[in-house]
Amino acid sequence: MICDFVEKLRTAAPRDLPGLLGELDDAGFFLAPDESVTQLTERLSALADGLSLLPEEPLLTKLTADAAEVSGTLRDRAYELTSQKFRFRMKWIPVWYSSRQTGIFSAGVLLEIDRILPLVFLNNGFSGKGKYMGYDAAETLAHEMIHAARIAFPASAYEEYFSCHVNRSAFRRAVGNLFRRWYLPLLFFGGLTIAAFLLAAGWHFWFALLLPSVLLFIREIILHRRIRAAGEKLHRAGLDEALLLRLSDSEIFALSRSKPEEIMLKKNESLRWAMLLEKFRSEKG
């Protein structure tokens, strides 16, 4: 499949590129911000080479040693989640069960080889059952697929925001983005805990320990307000909010301040925007 896409990209006429990029987007191959069609073609070619080496490359076989592939049934459930929420189905991504790669306390992990080849590992605890430590197997796999789709994107303040939105848990959807960096929840919950302990101990300046938590809370509120505003602008322009997954932080921030008519004019900026505006035109738009 990937090799076919590479050949099509190399031979496509300019007028056919937006439609072809839409097909690639459907399969989880997102054109990243500032990535040219030539660069995308090279990335997909390297990805195809990497996938073909999985059975024989020593480094890769070491990662997957004693790891069992996940079932087609679980994959199908994850495809449905990413399709319903973000309109892509990543059927080509390799996925295994391996607690050796995830660690005991992690439900799933995405390993990125050279920011080109994504490998997903789910905890062995999911094997033969759909739950592990309160996590759902299909939601966990869909979560990692969303990360994999943005493999060529720059680092984002919304690193966990999109992935956590496939969760049924309202709590995980609300606070999941705080876990995009390991130290953020440590500062937030640690500050609250220490401040409460010092208050109980009678220390008069306990409130000073709340500062990191308060600043983080304000930061998260700003981030959520910006992306909600961007989603509302898309809705007013007759576009599906799933488009947001394909944007960088700077594009999301700019979108939150845009007028609907300005958004539609972006089709003239690049092939990428022409494809995005065409694909994500909502049924009501």
PDB file of C-alpha atoms in Angstrom:
ATOM      1  CA  MET A   1       0.000   0.000   0.000  1.00  0.00           C
ATOM      2  CA  ILE A   2       2.716   2.498   0.988  1.00  0.00           C
ATOM      3  CA  CYS A   3       4.768   1.761  -2.115  1.00  0.00           C
ATOM      4  CA  ASP A   4       1.681   2.400  -4.249  1.00  0.00           C
ATOM      5  CA  PHE A   5       1.210   5.769  -2.586  1.00  0.00           C
ATOM      6  CA  VAL A   6       4.862   6.653  -3.163  1.00  0.00           C
ATOM      7  CA  GLU A   7       4.552   5.853  -6.857  1.00  0.00           C
ATOM      8  CA  LYS A   8       1.345   7.869  -7.148  1.00  0.00           C
ATOM      9  CA  LEU A   9       2.995  10.871  -5.457  1.00  0.00           C
ATOM     10  CA  ARG A  10       5.913  10.713  -7.867  1.00  0.00           C
ATOM     11  CA  THR A  11       3.744  10.575 -10.977  1.00  0.00           C
ATOM     12  CA  ALA A  12       0.638  12.567 -10.017  1.00  0.00           C
ATOM     13  CA  ALA A  13      -0.329  15.648 -11.978  1.00  0.00           C
ATOM     14  CA  PRO A  14      -0.534  18.833  -9.865  1.00  0.00           C
ATOM     15  CA  ARG A  15      -4.342  18.949 -10.211  1.00  0.00           C
ATOM     16  CA  ASP A  16      -4.599  15.436  -8.720  1.00  0.00           C
ATOM     17  CA  LEU A  17      -2.440  16.099  -5.655  1.00  0.00           C
ATOM     18  CA  PRO A  18      -5.123  17.462  -3.283  1.00  0.00           C
ATOM     19  CA  GLY A  19      -7.236  14.333  -3.803  1.00  0.00           C
ATOM     20  CA  LEU A  20      -4.220  12.065  -3.394  1.00  0.00           C
ATOM     21  CA  LEU A  21      -3.162  13.862  -0.223  1.00  0.00           C
ATOM     22  CA  GLY A  22      -6.704  13.323   1.064  1.00  0.00           C
ATOM     23  CA  GLU A  23      -6.355   9.553   0.459  1.00  0.00           C
ATOM     24  CA  LEU A  24      -3.053   9.578   2.322  1.00  0.00           C
ATOM     25  CA  ASP A  25      -4.657  11.504   5.173  1.00  0.00           C
ATOM     26  CA  ASP A  26      -7.398   8.857   5.364  1.00  0.00           C
ATOM     27  CA  ALA A  27      -4.695   6.210   5.859  1.00  0.00           C
ATOM     28  CA  GLY A  28      -2.937   8.159   8.639  1.00  0.00           C
ATOM     29  CA  PHE A  29      -0.197   9.699   6.516  1.00  0.00           C
ATOM     30  CA  PHE A  30      -0.534  13.374   7.436  1.00  0.00           C
ATOM     31  CA  LEU A  31       1.271  16.049   5.486  1.00  0.00           C
ATOM     32  CA  ALA A  32       3.044  17.956   8.248  1.00  0.00           C
ATOM     33  CA  PRO A  33       3.204  21.754   8.446  1.00  0.00           C
ATOM     34  CA  ASP A  34       6.034  23.072   6.228  1.00  0.00           C
ATOM     35  CA  GLU A  35       6.499  19.593   4.692  1.00  0.00           C
ATOM     36  CA  SER A  36       6.604  19.563   0.898  1.00  0.00           C
ATOM     37  CA  VAL A  37       5.105  16.810  -1.251  1.00  0.00           C
ATOM     38  CA  THR A  38       8.651  15.785  -2.161  1.00  0.00           C
ATOM     39  CA  GLN A  39       9.596  15.482   1.510  1.00  0.00           C
ATOM     40  CA  LEU A  40       6.422  13.485   2.203  1.00  0.00           C
ATOM     41  CA  THR A  41       7.289  11.152  -0.655  1.00  0.00           C
ATOM     42  CA  GLU A  42      10.781  10.607   0.729  1.00  0.00           C
ATOM     43  CA  ARG A  43       9.388  10.011   4.226  1.00  0.00           C
ATOM     44  CA  LEU A  44       6.908   7.413   2.984  1.00  0.00           C
ATOM     45  CA  SER A  45       9.615   5.716   0.926  1.00  0.00           C
ATOM     46  CA  ALA A  46      11.818   5.491   4.029  1.00  0.00           C
ATOM     47  CA  LEU A  47       8.837   4.191   6.021  1.00  0.00           C
ATOM     48  CA  ALA A  48       8.213   1.448   3.451  1.00  0.00           C
ATOM     49  CA  ASP A  49      11.884   0.462   3.646  1.00  0.00           C
ATOM     50  CA  GLY A  50      11.722   0.388   7.448  1.00  0.00           C
ATOM     51  CA  LEU A  51       8.639  -1.804   7.485  1.00  0.00           C
ATOM     52  CA  SER A  52      10.227  -4.227   5.040  1.00  0.00           C
ATOM     53  CA  LEU A  53      13.251  -4.559   7.344  1.00  0.00           C
ATOM     54  CA  LEU A  54      11.215  -5.444  10.435  1.00  0.00           C
ATOM     55  CA  PRO A  55      11.693  -9.233  10.093  1.00  0.00           C
ATOM     56  CA  GLU A  56      15.468  -9.044   9.601  1.00  0.00           C
ATOM     57  CA  GLU A  57      16.980  -5.862  11.047  1.00  0.00           C
ATOM     58  CA  PRO A  58      18.745  -6.890  14.325  1.00  0.00           C
ATOM     59  CA  LEU A  59      17.741  -3.751  16.242  1.00  0.00           C
ATOM     60  CA  LEU A  60      14.106  -4.082  15.247  1.00  0.00           C
ATOM     61  CA  THR A  61      13.896  -7.830  15.831  1.00  0.00           C
ATOM     62  CA  LYS A  62      15.380  -7.278  19.290  1.00  0.00           C
ATOM     63  CA  LEU A  63      12.572  -4.826  20.092  1.00  0.00           C
ATOM     64  CA  THR A  64       9.909  -7.293  19.017  1.00  0.00           C
ATOM     65  CA  ALA A  65      11.490 -10.480  20.368  1.00  0.00           C
ATOM     66  CA  ASP A  66       8.900 -12.636  22.175  1.00  0.00           C
ATOM     67  CA  ALA A  67       6.212 -10.059  21.354  1.00  0.00           C
ATOM     68  CA  ALA A  68       2.865 -11.266  20.013  1.00  0.00           C
ATOM     69  CA  GLU A  69       0.958  -9.238  17.435  1.00  0.00           C
ATOM     70  CA  VAL A  70      -2.426  -7.874  18.495  1.00  0.00           C
ATOM     71  CA  SER A  71      -5.600  -9.352  17.056  1.00  0.00           C
ATOM     72  CA  GLY A  72      -7.443  -8.030  14.032  1.00  0.00           C
ATOM     73  CA  THR A  73     -10.513  -7.564  16.210  1.00  0.00           C
ATOM     74  CA  LEU A  74      -8.691  -5.159  18.511  1.00  0.00           C
ATOM     75  CA  ARG A  75      -7.271  -3.295  15.525  1.00  0.00           C
ATOM     76  CA  ASP A  76     -10.755  -2.917  14.043  1.00  0.00           C
ATOM     77  CA  ARG A  77     -12.073  -1.437  17.300  1.00  0.00           C
ATOM     78  CA  ALA A  78      -9.203   1.062  17.361  1.00  0.00           C
ATOM     79  CA  TYR A  79      -9.771   1.954  13.685  1.00  0.00           C
ATOM     80  CA  GLU A  80     -13.383   2.751  14.475  1.00  0.00           C
ATOM     81  CA  LEU A  81     -12.360   5.112  17.269  1.00  0.00           C
ATOM     82  CA  THR A  82      -9.849   7.060  15.159  1.00  0.00           C
ATOM     83  CA  SER A  83     -12.249   7.108  12.217  1.00  0.00           C
ATOM     84  CA  GLN A  84     -15.206   8.384  14.206  1.00  0.00           C
ATOM     85  CA  LYS A  85     -13.239  11.039  16.070  1.00  0.00           C
ATOM     86  CA  PHE A  86     -10.524  12.082  13.626  1.00  0.00           C
ATOM     87  CA  ARG A  87     -11.367  10.499  10.248  1.00  0.00           C
ATOM     88  CA  PHE A  88      -8.388   8.256   9.609  1.00  0.00           C
ATOM     89  CA  ARG A  89      -7.667   4.509   9.781  1.00  0.00           C
ATOM     90  CA  MET A  90      -4.024   3.538  10.261  1.00  0.00           C
ATOM     91  CA  LYS A  91      -4.170  -0.057   9.049  1.00  0.00           C
ATOM     92  CA  TRP A  92      -0.451  -0.341   8.238  1.00  0.00           C
ATOM     93  CA  ILE A  93       1.074   0.352  11.668  1.00  0.00           C
ATOM     94  CA  PRO A  94       2.825  -2.567  13.448  1.00  0.00           C
ATOM     95  CA  VAL A  95       1.398  -3.355  16.899  1.00  0.00           C
ATOM     96  CA  TRP A  96       2.512  -5.957  19.463  1.00  0.00           C
ATOM     97  CA  TYR A  97       1.932  -6.966  23.066  1.00  0.00           C
ATOM     98  CA  SER A  98       5.108  -6.445  25.081  1.00  0.00           C
ATOM     99  CA  SER A  99       5.308  -5.467  28.740  1.00  0.00           C
ATOM    100  CA  ARG A 100       9.077  -5.435  28.277  1.00  0.00           C
ATOM    101  CA  GLN A 101       8.679  -2.342  26.092  1.00  0.00           C
ATOM    102  CA  THR A 102       5.787  -0.676  27.914  1.00  0.00           C
ATOM    103  CA  GLY A 103       6.943  -1.305  31.466  1.00  0.00           C
ATOM    104  CA  ILE A 104       4.687  -2.661  34.173  1.00  0.00           C
ATOM    105  CA  PHE A 105       2.755   0.538  34.869  1.00  0.00           C
ATOM    106  CA  SER A 106       2.220   1.752  31.295  1.00  0.00           C
ATOM    107  CA  ALA A 107      -0.728   0.595  29.195  1.00  0.00           C
ATOM    108  CA  GLY A 108       0.894   1.369  25.863  1.00  0.00           C
ATOM    109  CA  VAL A 109       3.860   3.074  24.250  1.00  0.00           C
ATOM    110  CA  LEU A 110       4.842   4.400  20.846  1.00  0.00           C
ATOM    111  CA  LEU A 111       8.454   4.007  19.767  1.00  0.00           C
ATOM    112  CA  GLU A 112       9.561   6.248  16.910  1.00  0.00           C
ATOM    113  CA  ILE A 113      12.506   5.126  14.771  1.00  0.00           C
ATOM    114  CA  ASP A 114      14.149   8.225  13.256  1.00  0.00           C
ATOM    115  CA  ARG A 115      10.758  10.021  13.416  1.00  0.00           C
ATOM    116  CA  ILE A 116       9.726   7.912  10.424  1.00  0.00           C
ATOM    117  CA  LEU A 117       8.869   4.387  11.569  1.00  0.00           C
ATOM    118  CA  PRO A 118       6.301   4.121  14.405  1.00  0.00           C
ATOM    119  CA  LEU A 119       6.070   0.926  16.462  1.00  0.00           C
ATOM    120  CA  VAL A 120       3.254   0.454  18.983  1.00  0.00           C
ATOM    121  CA  PHE A 121       3.463  -1.826  22.004  1.00  0.00           C
ATOM    122  CA  LEU A 122       0.579  -2.634  24.354  1.00  0.00           C
ATOM    123  CA  ASN A 123       0.986  -4.098  27.810  1.00  0.00           C
ATOM    124  CA  ASN A 124       0.659  -7.882  27.990  1.00  0.00           C
ATOM    125  CA  GLY A 125      -2.111  -7.281  30.504  1.00  0.00           C
ATOM    126  CA  PHE A 126      -4.410  -6.541  27.555  1.00  0.00           C
ATOM    127  CA  SER A 127      -3.713  -9.909  25.942  1.00  0.00           C
ATOM    128  CA  GLY A 128      -6.872 -11.990  25.987  1.00  0.00           C
ATOM    129  CA  LYS A 129      -8.918  -9.242  27.647  1.00  0.00           C
ATOM    130  CA  GLY A 130     -10.000  -5.720  26.907  1.00  0.00           C
ATOM    131  CA  LYS A 131      -8.988  -3.982  30.141  1.00  0.00           C
ATOM    132  CA  TYR A 132      -5.769  -3.355  32.076  1.00  0.00           C
ATOM    133  CA  MET A 133      -5.367  -1.093  35.107  1.00  0.00           C
ATOM    134  CA  GLY A 134      -8.584   0.687  34.181  1.00  0.00           C
ATOM    135  CA  TYR A 135      -7.519   1.303  30.585  1.00  0.00           C
ATOM    136  CA  ASP A 136      -9.416   0.016  27.547  1.00  0.00           C
ATOM    137  CA  ALA A 137      -7.310  -1.840  24.957  1.00  0.00           C
ATOM    138  CA  ALA A 138      -8.928  -0.271  21.898  1.00  0.00           C
ATOM    139  CA  GLU A 139      -8.753   3.234  23.373  1.00  0.00           C
ATOM    140  CA  THR A 140      -5.091   2.716  24.257  1.00  0.00           C
ATOM    141  CA  LEU A 141      -4.248   1.528  20.746  1.00  0.00           C
ATOM    142  CA  ALA A 142      -6.197   4.400  19.166  1.00  0.00           C
ATOM    143  CA  HIS A 143      -4.362   6.791  21.522  1.00  0.00           C
ATOM    144  CA  GLU A 144      -0.975   5.611  20.229  1.00  0.00           C
ATOM    145  CA  MET A 145      -2.164   5.672  16.599  1.00  0.00           C
ATOM    146  CA  ILE A 146      -3.029   9.356  16.982  1.00  0.00           C
ATOM    147  CA  HIS A 147       0.494  10.044  18.238  1.00  0.00           C
ATOM    148  CA  ALA A 148       1.893   8.042  15.304  1.00  0.00           C
ATOM    149  CA  ALA A 149      -0.124  10.034  12.759  1.00  0.00           C
ATOM    150  CA  ARG A 150       1.648  13.214  13.960  1.00  0.00           C
ATOM    151  CA  ILE A 151       5.105  11.646  13.894  1.00  0.00           C
ATOM    152  CA  ALA A 152       6.507  14.307  11.538  1.00  0.00           C
ATOM    153  CA  PHE A 153       4.947  17.227  13.419  1.00  0.00           C
ATOM    154  CA  PRO A 154       6.868  19.607  15.692  1.00  0.00           C
ATOM    155  CA  ALA A 155       6.510  19.252  19.461  1.00  0.00           C
ATOM    156  CA  SER A 156       3.113  20.437  20.654  1.00  0.00           C
ATOM    157  CA  ALA A 157       1.463  21.773  23.782  1.00  0.00           C
ATOM    158  CA  TYR A 158      -1.484  19.576  22.716  1.00  0.00           C
ATOM    159  CA  GLU A 159       0.602  16.392  22.643  1.00  0.00           C
ATOM    160  CA  GLU A 160      -1.917  14.454  24.743  1.00  0.00           C
ATOM    161  CA  TYR A 161      -5.024  16.531  24.108  1.00  0.00           C
ATOM    162  CA  PHE A 162      -6.045  14.798  20.895  1.00  0.00           C
ATOM    163  CA  SER A 163      -5.005  11.305  21.965  1.00  0.00           C
ATOM    164  CA  CYS A 164      -7.007  11.512  25.181  1.00  0.00           C
ATOM    165  CA  HIS A 165     -10.155  12.522  23.298  1.00  0.00           C
ATOM    166  CA  VAL A 166     -10.786   8.932  22.229  1.00  0.00           C
ATOM    167  CA  ASN A 167     -11.298   8.055  25.914  1.00  0.00           C
ATOM    168  CA  ARG A 168     -14.795   7.571  27.291  1.00  0.00           C
ATOM    169  CA  SER A 169     -13.530   8.897  30.639  1.00  0.00           C
ATOM    170  CA  ALA A 170     -14.395  12.584  30.991  1.00  0.00           C
ATOM    171  CA  PHE A 171     -11.599  12.943  33.552  1.00  0.00           C
ATOM    172  CA  ARG A 172      -8.942  11.701  31.111  1.00  0.00           C
ATOM    173  CA  ARG A 173     -10.265  13.958  28.376  1.00  0.00           C
ATOM    174  CA  ALA A 174     -10.156  16.931  30.751  1.00  0.00           C
ATOM    175  CA  VAL A 175      -6.742  16.482  32.379  1.00  0.00           C
ATOM    176  CA  GLY A 176      -4.955  14.081  30.031  1.00  0.00           C
ATOM    177  CA  ASN A 177      -3.023  16.831  28.265  1.00  0.00           C
ATOM    178  CA  LEU A 178      -1.301  17.685  31.552  1.00  0.00           C
ATOM    179  CA  PHE A 179       0.602  14.394  31.165  1.00  0.00           C
ATOM    180  CA  ARG A 180       2.341  15.477  27.936  1.00  0.00           C
ATOM    181  CA  ARG A 181       5.518  15.956  29.981  1.00  0.00           C
ATOM    182  CA  TRP A 182       6.367  13.827  33.010  1.00  0.00           C
ATOM    183  CA  TYR A 183       7.206  16.794  35.245  1.00  0.00           C
ATOM    184  CA  LEU A 184       3.930  18.710  34.713  1.00  0.00           C
ATOM    185  CA  PRO A 185       1.656  16.446  36.794  1.00  0.00           C
ATOM    186  CA  LEU A 186       4.478  16.147  39.328  1.00  0.00           C
ATOM    187  CA  LEU A 187       4.568  19.919  39.753  1.00  0.00           C
ATOM    188  CA  PHE A 188       0.793  20.249  39.762  1.00  0.00           C
ATOM    189  CA  PHE A 189      -0.232  17.454  42.111  1.00  0.00           C
ATOM    190  CA  GLY A 190       3.007  17.625  44.091  1.00  0.00           C
ATOM    191  CA  GLY A 191       2.486  21.313  44.801  1.00  0.00           C
ATOM    192  CA  LEU A 192      -1.080  20.690  45.965  1.00  0.00           C
ATOM    193  CA  THR A 193      -0.027  17.805  48.198  1.00  0.00           C
ATOM    194  CA  ILE A 194       2.894  19.609  49.834  1.00  0.00           C
ATOM    195  CA  ALA A 195       0.847  22.769  50.356  1.00  0.00           C
ATOM    196  CA  ALA A 196      -1.907  20.754  52.057  1.00  0.00           C
ATOM    197  CA  PHE A 197       0.666  19.008  54.272  1.00  0.00           C
ATOM    198  CA  LEU A 198       2.260  22.322  55.302  1.00  0.00           C
ATOM    199  CA  LEU A 199      -1.155  23.876  55.974  1.00  0.00           C
ATOM    200  CA  ALA A 200      -2.002  20.969  58.270  1.00  0.00           C
ATOM    201  CA  ALA A 201       1.383  21.390  59.957  1.00  0.00           C
ATOM    202  CA  GLY A 202       0.631  25.044  60.682  1.00  0.00           C
ATOM    203  CA  TRP A 203       3.246  26.577  58.350  1.00  0.00           C
ATOM    204  CA  HIS A 204       2.122  30.154  57.593  1.00  0.00           C
ATOM    205  CA  PHE A 205       3.505  30.361  54.058  1.00  0.00           C
ATOM    206  CA  TRP A 206       1.963  27.142  52.754  1.00  0.00           C
ATOM    207  CA  PHE A 207       0.237  29.049  49.948  1.00  0.00           C
ATOM    208  CA  ALA A 208       3.624  29.757  48.310  1.00  0.00           C
ATOM    209  CA  LEU A 209       3.780  26.065  47.339  1.00  0.00           C
ATOM    210  CA  LEU A 210       0.559  26.509  45.382  1.00  0.00           C
ATOM    211  CA  LEU A 211       2.205  28.842  42.846  1.00  0.00           C
ATOM    212  CA  PRO A 212       3.405  26.116  40.417  1.00  0.00           C
ATOM    213  CA  SER A 213      -0.014  24.448  40.518  1.00  0.00           C
ATOM    214  CA  VAL A 214      -1.836  27.732  39.947  1.00  0.00           C
ATOM    215  CA  LEU A 215       0.413  28.721  37.032  1.00  0.00           C
ATOM    216  CA  LEU A 216       0.009  25.313  35.408  1.00  0.00           C
ATOM    217  CA  PHE A 217      -3.745  25.462  35.877  1.00  0.00           C
ATOM    218  CA  ILE A 218      -3.905  28.892  34.215  1.00  0.00           C
ATOM    219  CA  ARG A 219      -1.716  27.636  31.354  1.00  0.00           C
ATOM    220  CA  GLU A 220      -3.997  24.653  30.758  1.00  0.00           C
ATOM    221  CA  ILE A 221      -7.084  26.856  30.834  1.00  0.00           C
ATOM    222  CA  ILE A 222      -5.531  29.111  28.162  1.00  0.00           C
ATOM    223  CA  LEU A 223      -4.616  26.127  25.979  1.00  0.00           C
ATOM    224  CA  HIS A 224      -8.099  24.637  26.241  1.00  0.00           C
ATOM    225  CA  ARG A 225      -9.781  27.955  25.507  1.00  0.00           C
ATOM    226  CA  ARG A 226      -7.641  28.486  22.421  1.00  0.00           C
ATOM    227  CA  ILE A 227      -8.344  25.087  20.918  1.00  0.00           C
ATOM    228  CA  ARG A 228     -12.052  25.347  21.730  1.00  0.00           C
ATOM    229  CA  ALA A 229     -12.107  28.756  20.029  1.00  0.00           C
ATOM    230  CA  ALA A 230     -10.322  27.292  16.990  1.00  0.00           C
ATOM    231  CA  GLY A 231     -12.861  24.461  16.850  1.00  0.00           C
ATOM    232  CA  GLU A 232     -15.728  26.937  17.032  1.00  0.00           C
ATOM    233  CA  LYS A 233     -14.253  28.960  14.148  1.00  0.00           C
ATOM    234  CA  LEU A 234     -14.037  25.794  12.051  1.00  0.00           C
ATOM    235  CA  HIS A 235     -17.651  24.971  12.903  1.00  0.00           C
ATOM    236  CA  ARG A 236     -18.777  28.437  11.808  1.00  0.00           C
ATOM    237  CA  ALA A 237     -16.887  27.970   8.539  1.00  0.00           C
ATOM    238  CA  GLY A 238     -18.709  24.666   7.945  1.00  0.00           C
ATOM    239  CA  LEU A 239     -15.670  22.510   8.690  1.00  0.00           C
ATOM    240  CA  ASP A 240     -15.178  19.403  10.816  1.00  0.00           C
ATOM    241  CA  GLU A 241     -13.176  19.934  14.031  1.00  0.00           C
ATOM    242  CA  ALA A 242     -11.154  16.783  13.197  1.00  0.00           C
ATOM    243  CA  LEU A 243      -9.082  19.134  11.043  1.00  0.00           C
ATOM    244  CA  LEU A 244      -7.428  20.443  14.228  1.00  0.00           C
ATOM    245  CA  LEU A 245      -5.451  17.200  14.591  1.00  0.00           C
ATOM    246  CA  ARG A 246      -3.589  18.105  11.383  1.00  0.00           C
ATOM    247  CA  LEU A 247      -2.428  21.527  12.624  1.00  0.00           C
ATOM    248  CA  SER A 248       0.576  22.829  14.494  1.00  0.00           C
ATOM    249  CA  ASP A 249       0.192  24.883  17.673  1.00  0.00           C
ATOM    250  CA  SER A 250       0.850  28.138  15.825  1.00  0.00           C
ATOM    251  CA  GLU A 251      -1.826  27.259  13.264  1.00  0.00           C
ATOM    252  CA  ILE A 252      -4.316  26.430  16.029  1.00  0.00           C
ATOM    253  CA  PHE A 253      -3.586  29.722  17.797  1.00  0.00           C
ATOM    254  CA  ALA A 254      -3.945  31.667  14.519  1.00  0.00           C
ATOM    255  CA  LEU A 255      -7.170  29.840  13.712  1.00  0.00           C
ATOM    256  CA  SER A 256      -8.650  30.771  17.097  1.00  0.00           C
ATOM    257  CA  ARG A 257      -8.343  34.445  16.077  1.00  0.00           C
ATOM    258  CA  SER A 258      -9.515  34.044  12.471  1.00  0.00           C
ATOM    259  CA  LYS A 259     -12.825  34.882  10.823  1.00  0.00           C
ATOM    260  CA  PRO A 260     -14.670  32.076   8.973  1.00  0.00           C
ATOM    261  CA  GLU A 261     -14.139  33.746   5.599  1.00  0.00           C
ATOM    262  CA  GLU A 262     -10.410  34.045   6.301  1.00  0.00           C
ATOM    263  CA  ILE A 263     -10.221  30.307   7.011  1.00  0.00           C
ATOM    264  CA  MET A 264     -11.729  29.417   3.628  1.00  0.00           C
ATOM    265  CA  LEU A 265      -9.183  31.640   1.852  1.00  0.00           C
ATOM    266  CA  LYS A 266      -6.408  29.419   3.179  1.00  0.00           C
ATOM    267  CA  LYS A 267      -7.075  27.042   0.274  1.00  0.00           C
ATOM    268  CA  ASN A 268      -4.940  29.412  -1.795  1.00  0.00           C
ATOM    269  CA  GLU A 269      -1.979  29.169   0.599  1.00  0.00           C
ATOM    270  CA  SER A 270      -0.852  25.599  -0.132  1.00  0.00           C
ATOM    271  CA  LEU A 271      -1.819  22.163  -1.428  1.00  0.00           C
ATOM    272  CA  ARG A 272      -2.051  21.040   2.184  1.00  0.00           C
ATOM    273  CA  TRP A 273      -4.674  23.624   3.071  1.00  0.00           C
ATOM    274  CA  ALA A 274      -6.572  22.992  -0.174  1.00  0.00           C
ATOM    275  CA  MET A 275      -6.785  19.303   0.775  1.00  0.00           C
ATOM    276  CA  LEU A 276      -7.732  19.989   4.409  1.00  0.00           C
ATOM    277  CA  LEU A 277     -10.524  22.425   3.546  1.00  0.00           C
ATOM    278  CA  GLU A 278     -11.946  20.046   0.967  1.00  0.00           C
ATOM    279  CA  LYS A 279     -11.751  16.899   3.095  1.00  0.00           C
ATOM    280  CA  PHE A 280     -13.118  18.426   6.280  1.00  0.00           C
ATOM    281  CA  ARG A 281     -16.018  20.335   4.782  1.00  0.00           C
ATOM    282  CA  SER A 282     -18.826  19.171   7.050  1.00  0.00           C
ATOM    283  CA  GLU A 283     -22.145  17.829   5.792  1.00  0.00           C
ATOM    284  CA  LYS A 284     -23.805  20.987   7.091  1.00  0.00           C
ATOM    285  CA  GLY A 285     -21.238  23.251   5.453  1.00  0.00           C
TER     286      GLY A 285
END
